[in-house]
mmCIF file with all atom_site columns, C-alpha atoms in Angstrom:
data_model
loop_
_atom_site.group_PDB
_atom_site.id
_atom_site.type_symbol
_atom_site.label_atom_id
_atom_site.label_alt_id
_atom_site.label_comp_id
_atom_site.label_asym_id
_atom_site.label_entity_id
_atom_site.label_seq_id
_atom_site.pdbx_PDB_ins_code
_atom_site.Cartn_x
_atom_site.Cartn_y
_atom_site.Cartn_z
_atom_site.occupancy
_atom_site.B_iso_or_equiv
_atom_site.pdbx_formal_charge
_atom_site.auth_seq_id
_atom_site.auth_comp_id
_atom_site.auth_asym_id
_atom_site.auth_atom_id
_atom_site.pdbx_PDB_model_num
ATOM 1   C CA . MET A 1 1   ? 119.373 140.572 97.093  1.00 41.00 ? 21  MET A CA 1
ATOM 2   C CA . SER A 1 2   ? 118.892 140.074 93.380  1.00 47.00 ? 22  SER A CA 1
ATOM 3   C CA . LEU A 1 3   ? 116.161 137.902 91.934  1.00 49.00 ? 23  LEU A CA 1
ATOM 4   C CA . GLY A 1 4   ? 118.695 135.403 90.566  1.00 49.00 ? 24  GLY A CA 1
ATOM 5   C CA . HIS A 1 5   ? 120.039 134.506 94.021  1.00 50.00 ? 25  HIS A CA 1
ATOM 6   C CA . LYS A 1 6   ? 116.893 133.845 96.021  1.00 59.00 ? 26  LYS A CA 1
ATOM 7   C CA . GLN A 1 7   ? 114.925 130.644 95.921  1.00 63.00 ? 27  GLN A CA 1
ATOM 8   C CA . GLN A 1 8   ? 111.844 130.909 93.729  1.00 84.00 ? 28  GLN A CA 1
ATOM 9   C CA . CYS A 1 9   ? 108.522 129.124 94.008  1.00 90.00 ? 29  CYS A CA 1
ATOM 10  C CA . ARG A 1 10  ? 106.188 128.340 91.132  1.00 89.00 ? 30  ARG A CA 1
ATOM 11  C CA . GLU A 1 11  ? 102.594 127.213 91.100  1.00 89.00 ? 31  GLU A CA 1
ATOM 12  C CA . ILE A 1 12  ? 101.817 124.292 88.820  1.00 90.00 ? 32  ILE A CA 1
ATOM 13  C CA . ILE A 1 13  ? 98.318  123.164 87.912  1.00 90.00 ? 33  ILE A CA 1
ATOM 14  C CA . THR A 1 14  ? 98.052  119.372 87.760  1.00 91.00 ? 34  THR A CA 1
ATOM 15  C CA . LYS A 1 15  ? 95.539  116.569 88.089  1.00 93.00 ? 35  LYS A CA 1
ATOM 16  C CA . ALA A 1 16  ? 95.761  114.874 91.466  1.00 91.00 ? 36  ALA A CA 1
ATOM 17  C CA . ILE A 1 17  ? 93.781  112.783 93.905  1.00 93.00 ? 37  ILE A CA 1
ATOM 18  C CA . CYS A 1 18  ? 92.047  115.531 95.867  1.00 91.00 ? 38  CYS A CA 1
ATOM 19  C CA . GLY A 1 19  ? 89.656  113.420 97.897  1.00 93.00 ? 39  GLY A CA 1
ATOM 20  C CA . LYS A 1 20  ? 89.448  109.894 99.349  1.00 95.00 ? 40  LYS A CA 1
ATOM 21  C CA . GLY A 1 21  ? 86.904  107.907 101.294 1.00 96.00 ? 41  GLY A CA 1
ATOM 22  C CA . ARG A 1 22  ? 85.968  104.380 102.327 1.00 97.00 ? 42  ARG A CA 1
ATOM 23  C CA . LYS A 1 23  ? 82.734  102.900 103.630 1.00 97.00 ? 43  LYS A CA 1
ATOM 24  C CA . PHE A 1 24  ? 81.801  99.452  104.909 1.00 98.00 ? 44  PHE A CA 1
ATOM 25  C CA . SER A 1 25  ? 78.103  98.722  105.270 1.00 97.00 ? 45  SER A CA 1
ATOM 26  C CA . THR A 1 26  ? 75.728  95.944  106.185 1.00 97.00 ? 46  THR A CA 1
ATOM 27  C CA . VAL A 1 27  ? 72.235  95.998  104.702 1.00 97.00 ? 47  VAL A CA 1
ATOM 28  C CA . THR A 1 28  ? 69.267  93.662  105.012 1.00 97.00 ? 48  THR A CA 1
ATOM 29  C CA . HIS A 1 29  ? 67.040  92.832  102.048 1.00 97.00 ? 49  HIS A CA 1
ATOM 30  C CA . THR A 1 30  ? 63.705  91.045  102.173 1.00 96.00 ? 50  THR A CA 1
ATOM 31  C CA . VAL A 1 31  ? 62.941  88.640  99.326  1.00 96.00 ? 51  VAL A CA 1
ATOM 32  C CA . THR A 1 32  ? 59.484  87.091  99.039  1.00 96.00 ? 52  THR A CA 1
ATOM 33  C CA . PRO A 1 33  ? 59.643  83.832  97.061  1.00 96.00 ? 53  PRO A CA 1
ATOM 34  C CA . PRO A 1 34  ? 56.587  82.383  95.251  1.00 96.00 ? 54  PRO A CA 1
ATOM 35  C CA . HIS A 1 35  ? 56.222  79.681  97.957  1.00 96.00 ? 55  HIS A CA 1
ATOM 36  C CA . ASN A 1 36  ? 56.488  80.092  101.741 1.00 96.00 ? 56  ASN A CA 1
ATOM 37  C CA . PRO A 1 37  ? 60.027  78.871  102.551 1.00 97.00 ? 57  PRO A CA 1
ATOM 38  C CA . THR A 1 38  ? 60.621  76.082  105.053 1.00 96.00 ? 58  THR A CA 1
ATOM 39  C CA . SER A 1 39  ? 64.416  76.430  105.117 1.00 96.00 ? 59  SER A CA 1
ATOM 40  C CA . ILE A 1 40  ? 67.206  78.234  103.279 1.00 97.00 ? 60  ILE A CA 1
ATOM 41  C CA . LEU A 1 41  ? 69.610  75.990  101.361 1.00 97.00 ? 61  LEU A CA 1
ATOM 42  C CA . GLY A 1 42  ? 71.842  78.732  99.948  1.00 97.00 ? 62  GLY A CA 1
ATOM 43  C CA . ALA A 1 43  ? 72.018  82.434  99.089  1.00 97.00 ? 63  ALA A CA 1
ATOM 44  C CA . TRP A 1 44  ? 74.307  84.137  96.553  1.00 97.00 ? 64  TRP A CA 1
ATOM 45  C CA . ILE A 1 45  ? 74.908  87.641  95.277  1.00 98.00 ? 65  ILE A CA 1
ATOM 46  C CA . ILE A 1 46  ? 75.823  87.803  91.568  1.00 98.00 ? 66  ILE A CA 1
ATOM 47  C CA . ASN A 1 47  ? 75.977  90.277  88.656  1.00 98.00 ? 67  ASN A CA 1
ATOM 48  C CA . HIS A 1 48  ? 77.173  93.263  90.693  1.00 98.00 ? 68  HIS A CA 1
ATOM 49  C CA . GLU A 1 49  ? 77.403  96.463  88.625  1.00 98.00 ? 69  GLU A CA 1
ATOM 50  C CA . TYR A 1 50  ? 77.992  100.009 89.881  1.00 98.00 ? 70  TYR A CA 1
ATOM 51  C CA . GLU A 1 51  ? 79.163  103.501 88.987  1.00 98.00 ? 71  GLU A CA 1
ATOM 52  C CA . ALA A 1 52  ? 80.344  106.504 90.979  1.00 97.00 ? 72  ALA A CA 1
ATOM 53  C CA . VAL A 1 53  ? 78.980  110.049 90.856  1.00 96.00 ? 73  VAL A CA 1
ATOM 54  C CA . ALA A 1 54  ? 79.963  113.195 92.759  1.00 92.00 ? 74  ALA A CA 1
ATOM 55  C CA . ALA A 1 55  ? 77.358  114.163 95.360  1.00 90.00 ? 75  ALA A CA 1
ATOM 56  C CA . GLY A 1 56  ? 77.843  117.130 97.685  1.00 83.00 ? 76  GLY A CA 1
ATOM 57  C CA . ASP A 1 57  ? 80.645  116.392 100.156 1.00 82.00 ? 77  ASP A CA 1
ATOM 58  C CA . GLY A 1 58  ? 80.929  112.744 99.133  1.00 90.00 ? 78  GLY A CA 1
ATOM 59  C CA . ILE A 1 59  ? 80.658  110.280 96.317  1.00 96.00 ? 79  ILE A CA 1
ATOM 60  C CA . GLU A 1 60  ? 77.580  108.187 95.628  1.00 97.00 ? 80  GLU A CA 1
ATOM 61  C CA . VAL A 1 61  ? 78.015  104.631 94.440  1.00 98.00 ? 81  VAL A CA 1
ATOM 62  C CA . ILE A 1 62  ? 74.929  103.636 92.455  1.00 98.00 ? 82  ILE A CA 1
ATOM 63  C CA . GLY A 1 63  ? 74.521  99.982  91.622  1.00 98.00 ? 83  GLY A CA 1
ATOM 64  C CA . THR A 1 64  ? 72.566  96.770  91.301  1.00 98.00 ? 84  THR A CA 1
ATOM 65  C CA . TYR A 1 65  ? 73.066  93.103  92.084  1.00 98.00 ? 85  TYR A CA 1
ATOM 66  C CA . ASP A 1 66  ? 71.016  89.932  91.847  1.00 98.00 ? 86  ASP A CA 1
ATOM 67  C CA . ILE A 1 67  ? 70.115  87.910  94.920  1.00 98.00 ? 87  ILE A CA 1
ATOM 68  C CA . ASN A 1 68  ? 69.579  84.186  94.312  1.00 98.00 ? 88  ASN A CA 1
ATOM 69  C CA . ILE A 1 69  ? 68.061  82.141  97.137  1.00 97.00 ? 89  ILE A CA 1
ATOM 70  C CA . TRP A 1 70  ? 67.827  78.376  97.005  1.00 97.00 ? 90  TRP A CA 1
ATOM 71  C CA . TYR A 1 71  ? 65.139  77.346  99.452  1.00 97.00 ? 91  TYR A CA 1
ATOM 72  C CA . SER A 1 72  ? 62.895  74.422  100.374 1.00 97.00 ? 92  SER A CA 1
ATOM 73  C CA . TYR A 1 73  ? 59.140  74.639  100.839 1.00 96.00 ? 93  TYR A CA 1
ATOM 74  C CA . ASP A 1 74  ? 56.177  72.359  101.495 1.00 96.00 ? 94  ASP A CA 1
ATOM 75  C CA . GLN A 1 75  ? 57.742  70.904  104.695 1.00 94.00 ? 95  GLN A CA 1
ATOM 76  C CA . ASN A 1 76  ? 61.139  70.434  102.934 1.00 95.00 ? 96  ASN A CA 1
ATOM 77  C CA . SER A 1 77  ? 59.595  68.290  100.159 1.00 96.00 ? 97  SER A CA 1
ATOM 78  C CA . GLN A 1 78  ? 60.244  70.740  97.270  1.00 96.00 ? 98  GLN A CA 1
ATOM 79  C CA . THR A 1 79  ? 62.980  73.211  96.330  1.00 97.00 ? 99  THR A CA 1
ATOM 80  C CA . ASP A 1 80  ? 63.121  76.327  94.188  1.00 97.00 ? 100 ASP A CA 1
ATOM 81  C CA . VAL A 1 81  ? 65.343  79.331  93.501  1.00 97.00 ? 101 VAL A CA 1
ATOM 82  C CA . ALA A 1 82  ? 64.011  82.843  94.088  1.00 96.00 ? 102 ALA A CA 1
ATOM 83  C CA . LYS A 1 83  ? 65.740  85.634  92.164  1.00 97.00 ? 103 LYS A CA 1
ATOM 84  C CA . GLU A 1 84  ? 65.517  89.342  92.791  1.00 97.00 ? 104 GLU A CA 1
ATOM 85  C CA . THR A 1 85  ? 67.480  92.321  91.475  1.00 98.00 ? 105 THR A CA 1
ATOM 86  C CA . VAL A 1 86  ? 68.295  94.932  94.115  1.00 97.00 ? 106 VAL A CA 1
ATOM 87  C CA . SER A 1 87  ? 69.185  98.568  93.407  1.00 97.00 ? 107 SER A CA 1
ATOM 88  C CA . TYR A 1 88  ? 71.138  100.658 95.901  1.00 97.00 ? 108 TYR A CA 1
ATOM 89  C CA . VAL A 1 89  ? 72.736  104.051 96.430  1.00 97.00 ? 109 VAL A CA 1
ATOM 90  C CA . GLU A 1 90  ? 75.661  104.116 98.885  1.00 96.00 ? 110 GLU A CA 1
ATOM 91  C CA . ASN A 1 91  ? 76.816  107.585 99.965  1.00 96.00 ? 111 ASN A CA 1
ATOM 92  C CA . VAL A 1 92  ? 80.544  107.400 100.755 1.00 97.00 ? 112 VAL A CA 1
ATOM 93  C CA . PRO A 1 93  ? 81.812  110.454 102.674 1.00 95.00 ? 113 PRO A CA 1
ATOM 94  C CA . LEU A 1 94  ? 85.273  111.800 101.891 1.00 94.00 ? 114 LEU A CA 1
ATOM 95  C CA . SER A 1 95  ? 87.630  111.518 104.863 1.00 90.00 ? 115 SER A CA 1
ATOM 96  C CA . TYR A 1 96  ? 90.122  113.711 102.992 1.00 88.00 ? 116 TYR A CA 1
ATOM 97  C CA . LEU A 1 97  ? 89.288  116.588 100.621 1.00 88.00 ? 117 LEU A CA 1
ATOM 98  C CA . ASP A 1 98  ? 91.729  119.165 99.250  1.00 86.00 ? 118 ASP A CA 1
ATOM 99  C CA . PRO A 1 99  ? 89.828  122.467 99.424  1.00 83.00 ? 119 PRO A CA 1
ATOM 100 C CA . LYS A 1 100 ? 91.970  123.979 96.645  1.00 81.00 ? 120 LYS A CA 1
ATOM 101 C CA . HIS A 1 101 ? 90.770  121.668 93.879  1.00 85.00 ? 121 HIS A CA 1
ATOM 102 C CA . ARG A 1 102 ? 88.994  123.082 90.841  1.00 85.00 ? 122 ARG A CA 1
ATOM 103 C CA . ALA A 1 103 ? 85.406  121.882 91.072  1.00 82.00 ? 123 ALA A CA 1
ATOM 104 C CA . SER A 1 104 ? 84.857  122.168 87.317  1.00 84.00 ? 124 SER A CA 1
ATOM 105 C CA . THR A 1 105 ? 87.428  119.403 86.658  1.00 87.00 ? 125 THR A CA 1
ATOM 106 C CA . ILE A 1 106 ? 86.156  116.700 89.032  1.00 91.00 ? 126 ILE A CA 1
ATOM 107 C CA . GLU A 1 107 ? 86.298  113.025 88.075  1.00 94.00 ? 127 GLU A CA 1
ATOM 108 C CA . VAL A 1 108 ? 85.265  110.324 90.552  1.00 96.00 ? 128 VAL A CA 1
ATOM 109 C CA . SER A 1 109 ? 85.903  106.603 90.805  1.00 96.00 ? 129 SER A CA 1
ATOM 110 C CA . ALA A 1 110 ? 84.883  103.773 93.102  1.00 97.00 ? 130 ALA A CA 1
ATOM 111 C CA . GLU A 1 111 ? 86.360  100.361 93.772  1.00 97.00 ? 131 GLU A CA 1
ATOM 112 C CA . SER A 1 112 ? 84.457  97.567  95.460  1.00 97.00 ? 132 SER A CA 1
ATOM 113 C CA . THR A 1 113 ? 87.021  96.503  98.077  1.00 97.00 ? 133 THR A CA 1
ATOM 114 C CA . GLN A 1 114 ? 84.567  93.888  99.356  1.00 96.00 ? 134 GLN A CA 1
ATOM 115 C CA . GLU A 1 115 ? 82.088  92.633  96.783  1.00 97.00 ? 135 GLU A CA 1
ATOM 116 C CA . PRO A 1 116 ? 78.538  92.356  98.125  1.00 97.00 ? 136 PRO A CA 1
ATOM 117 C CA . SER A 1 117 ? 78.196  88.973  99.800  1.00 97.00 ? 137 SER A CA 1
ATOM 118 C CA . CYS A 1 118 ? 75.479  87.253  101.776 1.00 97.00 ? 138 CYS A CA 1
ATOM 119 C CA . VAL A 1 119 ? 76.558  86.738  105.386 1.00 97.00 ? 139 VAL A CA 1
ATOM 120 C CA . GLU A 1 120 ? 73.201  85.491  106.701 1.00 97.00 ? 140 GLU A CA 1
ATOM 121 C CA . ALA A 1 121 ? 69.925  84.242  105.230 1.00 97.00 ? 141 ALA A CA 1
ATOM 122 C CA . SER A 1 122 ? 66.917  83.323  107.371 1.00 96.00 ? 142 SER A CA 1
ATOM 123 C CA . VAL A 1 123 ? 63.191  82.758  107.049 1.00 96.00 ? 143 VAL A CA 1
ATOM 124 C CA . SER A 1 124 ? 61.239  85.762  108.365 1.00 95.00 ? 144 SER A CA 1
ATOM 125 C CA . SER A 1 125 ? 59.209  85.458  111.553 1.00 95.00 ? 145 SER A CA 1
ATOM 126 C CA . ASN A 1 126 ? 55.919  85.430  109.603 1.00 94.00 ? 146 ASN A CA 1
ATOM 127 C CA . GLY A 1 127 ? 57.269  82.611  107.366 1.00 92.00 ? 147 GLY A CA 1
ATOM 128 C CA . ASP A 1 128 ? 56.524  84.122  103.963 1.00 95.00 ? 148 ASP A CA 1
ATOM 129 C CA . SER A 1 129 ? 59.841  85.782  103.080 1.00 96.00 ? 149 SER A CA 1
ATOM 130 C CA . VAL A 1 130 ? 63.607  85.510  103.433 1.00 97.00 ? 150 VAL A CA 1
ATOM 131 C CA . LEU A 1 131 ? 65.828  88.072  105.176 1.00 97.00 ? 151 LEU A CA 1
ATOM 132 C CA . ILE A 1 132 ? 69.237  88.451  103.508 1.00 97.00 ? 152 ILE A CA 1
ATOM 133 C CA . ARG A 1 133 ? 72.047  90.288  105.303 1.00 98.00 ? 153 ARG A CA 1
ATOM 134 C CA . VAL A 1 134 ? 74.629  91.627  102.838 1.00 98.00 ? 154 VAL A CA 1
ATOM 135 C CA . GLU A 1 135 ? 78.054  93.168  103.534 1.00 98.00 ? 155 GLU A CA 1
ATOM 136 C CA . ARG A 1 136 ? 79.789  95.455  101.043 1.00 97.00 ? 156 ARG A CA 1
ATOM 137 C CA . GLU A 1 137 ? 82.624  97.979  101.056 1.00 98.00 ? 157 GLU A CA 1
ATOM 138 C CA . PHE A 1 138 ? 83.758  100.713 98.692  1.00 98.00 ? 158 PHE A CA 1
ATOM 139 C CA . ALA A 1 139 ? 86.845  102.907 98.391  1.00 97.00 ? 159 ALA A CA 1
ATOM 140 C CA . VAL A 1 140 ? 86.354  106.118 96.414  1.00 97.00 ? 160 VAL A CA 1
ATOM 141 C CA . GLU A 1 141 ? 88.603  108.809 94.945  1.00 96.00 ? 161 GLU A CA 1
ATOM 142 C CA . LEU A 1 142 ? 87.947  112.316 93.714  1.00 94.00 ? 162 LEU A CA 1
ATOM 143 C CA . ILE A 1 143 ? 90.412  113.459 91.047  1.00 94.00 ? 163 ILE A CA 1
ATOM 144 C CA . ALA A 1 144 ? 90.588  117.107 90.022  1.00 92.00 ? 164 ALA A CA 1
ATOM 145 C CA . GLU A 1 145 ? 92.942  119.850 88.931  1.00 92.00 ? 165 GLU A CA 1
ATOM 146 C CA . THR A 1 146 ? 94.720  121.555 91.801  1.00 90.00 ? 166 THR A CA 1
ATOM 147 C CA . LYS A 1 147 ? 97.679  123.873 92.338  1.00 88.00 ? 167 LYS A CA 1
ATOM 148 C CA . VAL A 1 148 ? 100.938 122.583 93.746  1.00 86.00 ? 168 VAL A CA 1
ATOM 149 C CA . ASN A 1 149 ? 103.942 124.717 94.670  1.00 87.00 ? 169 ASN A CA 1
ATOM 150 C CA . VAL A 1 150 ? 107.449 123.724 93.616  1.00 88.00 ? 170 VAL A CA 1
ATOM 151 C CA . PHE A 1 151 ? 110.779 125.307 94.451  1.00 86.00 ? 171 PHE A CA 1
ATOM 152 C CA . VAL A 1 152 ? 112.909 126.396 91.519  1.00 84.00 ? 172 VAL A CA 1
ATOM 153 C CA . SER A 1 153 ? 116.672 126.407 91.776  1.00 78.00 ? 173 SER A CA 1
ATOM 154 C CA . PRO A 1 154 ? 118.062 129.663 90.351  1.00 74.00 ? 174 PRO A CA 1
ATOM 155 C CA . HIS A 1 155 ? 121.123 127.775 89.105  1.00 72.00 ? 175 HIS A CA 1
ATOM 156 C CA . GLY A 1 156 ? 119.292 124.941 87.383  1.00 72.00 ? 176 GLY A CA 1
ATOM 157 C CA . CYS A 1 157 ? 120.249 121.320 87.904  1.00 70.00 ? 177 CYS A CA 1
ATOM 158 C CA . GLY A 1 158 ? 123.808 120.352 88.739  1.00 66.00 ? 178 GLY A CA 1
ATOM 159 C CA . GLU A 1 159 ? 125.610 117.741 86.664  1.00 64.00 ? 179 GLU A CA 1
ATOM 160 C CA . ASP A 1 160 ? 124.957 115.113 89.364  1.00 61.00 ? 180 ASP A CA 1
ATOM 161 C CA . ASP A 1 161 ? 121.186 115.701 89.112  1.00 58.00 ? 181 ASP A CA 1
ATOM 162 C CA . LYS A 1 162 ? 120.860 115.081 85.374  1.00 59.00 ? 182 LYS A CA 1
ATOM 163 C CA . ASP A 1 163 ? 120.256 111.880 83.465  1.00 58.00 ? 183 ASP A CA 1
ATOM 164 C CA . TYR A 1 164 ? 120.962 109.336 86.161  1.00 53.00 ? 184 TYR A CA 1
ATOM 165 C CA . ASP A 1 165 ? 120.976 105.824 84.697  1.00 58.00 ? 185 ASP A CA 1
ATOM 166 C CA . PHE A 1 166 ? 119.032 103.682 87.160  1.00 55.00 ? 186 PHE A CA 1
ATOM 167 C CA . GLY A 1 167 ? 119.885 100.584 85.130  1.00 59.00 ? 187 GLY A CA 1
ATOM 168 C CA . SER A 1 168 ? 123.606 100.767 85.924  1.00 54.00 ? 188 SER A CA 1
ATOM 169 C CA . VAL A 1 169 ? 123.384 99.904  89.632  1.00 53.00 ? 189 VAL A CA 1
ATOM 170 C CA . ASP A 1 170 ? 126.085 97.410  90.549  1.00 55.00 ? 190 ASP A CA 1
ATOM 171 C CA . GLY A 1 171 ? 125.280 94.363  92.652  1.00 53.00 ? 191 GLY A CA 1
ATOM 172 C CA . ASP A 1 172 ? 123.189 91.269  92.509  1.00 52.00 ? 192 ASP A CA 1
ATOM 173 C CA . PHE A 1 173 ? 119.936 91.718  94.423  1.00 50.00 ? 193 PHE A CA 1
ATOM 174 C CA . ASP A 1 174 ? 118.949 88.059  93.997  1.00 54.00 ? 194 ASP A CA 1
ATOM 175 C CA . GLU A 1 175 ? 121.439 87.136  96.713  1.00 55.00 ? 195 GLU A CA 1
ATOM 176 C CA . LEU A 1 176 ? 120.040 89.536  99.357  1.00 51.00 ? 196 LEU A CA 1
ATOM 177 C CA . ASP A 1 177 ? 118.898 87.916  102.588 1.00 53.00 ? 197 ASP A CA 1
ATOM 178 C CA . PRO A 1 178 ? 115.529 89.470  103.570 1.00 50.00 ? 198 PRO A CA 1
ATOM 179 C CA . ASP A 1 179 ? 116.048 88.505  107.235 1.00 52.00 ? 199 ASP A CA 1
ATOM 180 C CA . THR A 1 180 ? 119.244 90.563  107.343 1.00 50.00 ? 200 THR A CA 1
ATOM 181 C CA . LEU A 1 181 ? 117.438 93.548  105.814 1.00 46.00 ? 201 LEU A CA 1
ATOM 182 C CA . ASP A 1 182 ? 114.662 93.375  108.436 1.00 46.00 ? 202 ASP A CA 1
ATOM 183 C CA . ASP A 1 183 ? 117.259 93.419  111.244 1.00 47.00 ? 203 ASP A CA 1
ATOM 184 C CA . GLU A 1 184 ? 118.884 96.546  109.837 1.00 45.00 ? 204 GLU A CA 1
ATOM 185 C CA . LEU A 1 185 ? 115.603 98.433  109.545 1.00 44.00 ? 205 LEU A CA 1
#
């Protein structure tokens, strides 16, 4: 069989998503206001900032946010707002990792799929601080160069495969009935 008649395969080096991960977490922070709190009137997380860095078999999300607690003190006769900046490092493991990626070309990114939010705030048992329970979630991606294999046709592209004009499709899609489409699927 001559080389021109058998199907050929080529390796192409390209940038691709070579790793993915997601992590949901719940953390508890302790904030000690200047006055012993009687009750909690509100708690907010603001000014969230973060960045992603490659770390071993995962991606670390390194960030900060401010906790603001509106509380009463002095037997509910006074109010104040306690503010504290919290730093964190969240290690997000990769549930998928392409072992063929080129480590020297790694780029990482993180997206906060659930911004840090206070789900519970309570006065501690000793009465001098506030316990804040915070939920947060991140999705991460590792992008790197990798090899992909493609098949090469020895005869090139046929006339039907070239320059298809996707804009010349006949029909009016505005009149499609989505219920009919669901039945056919």
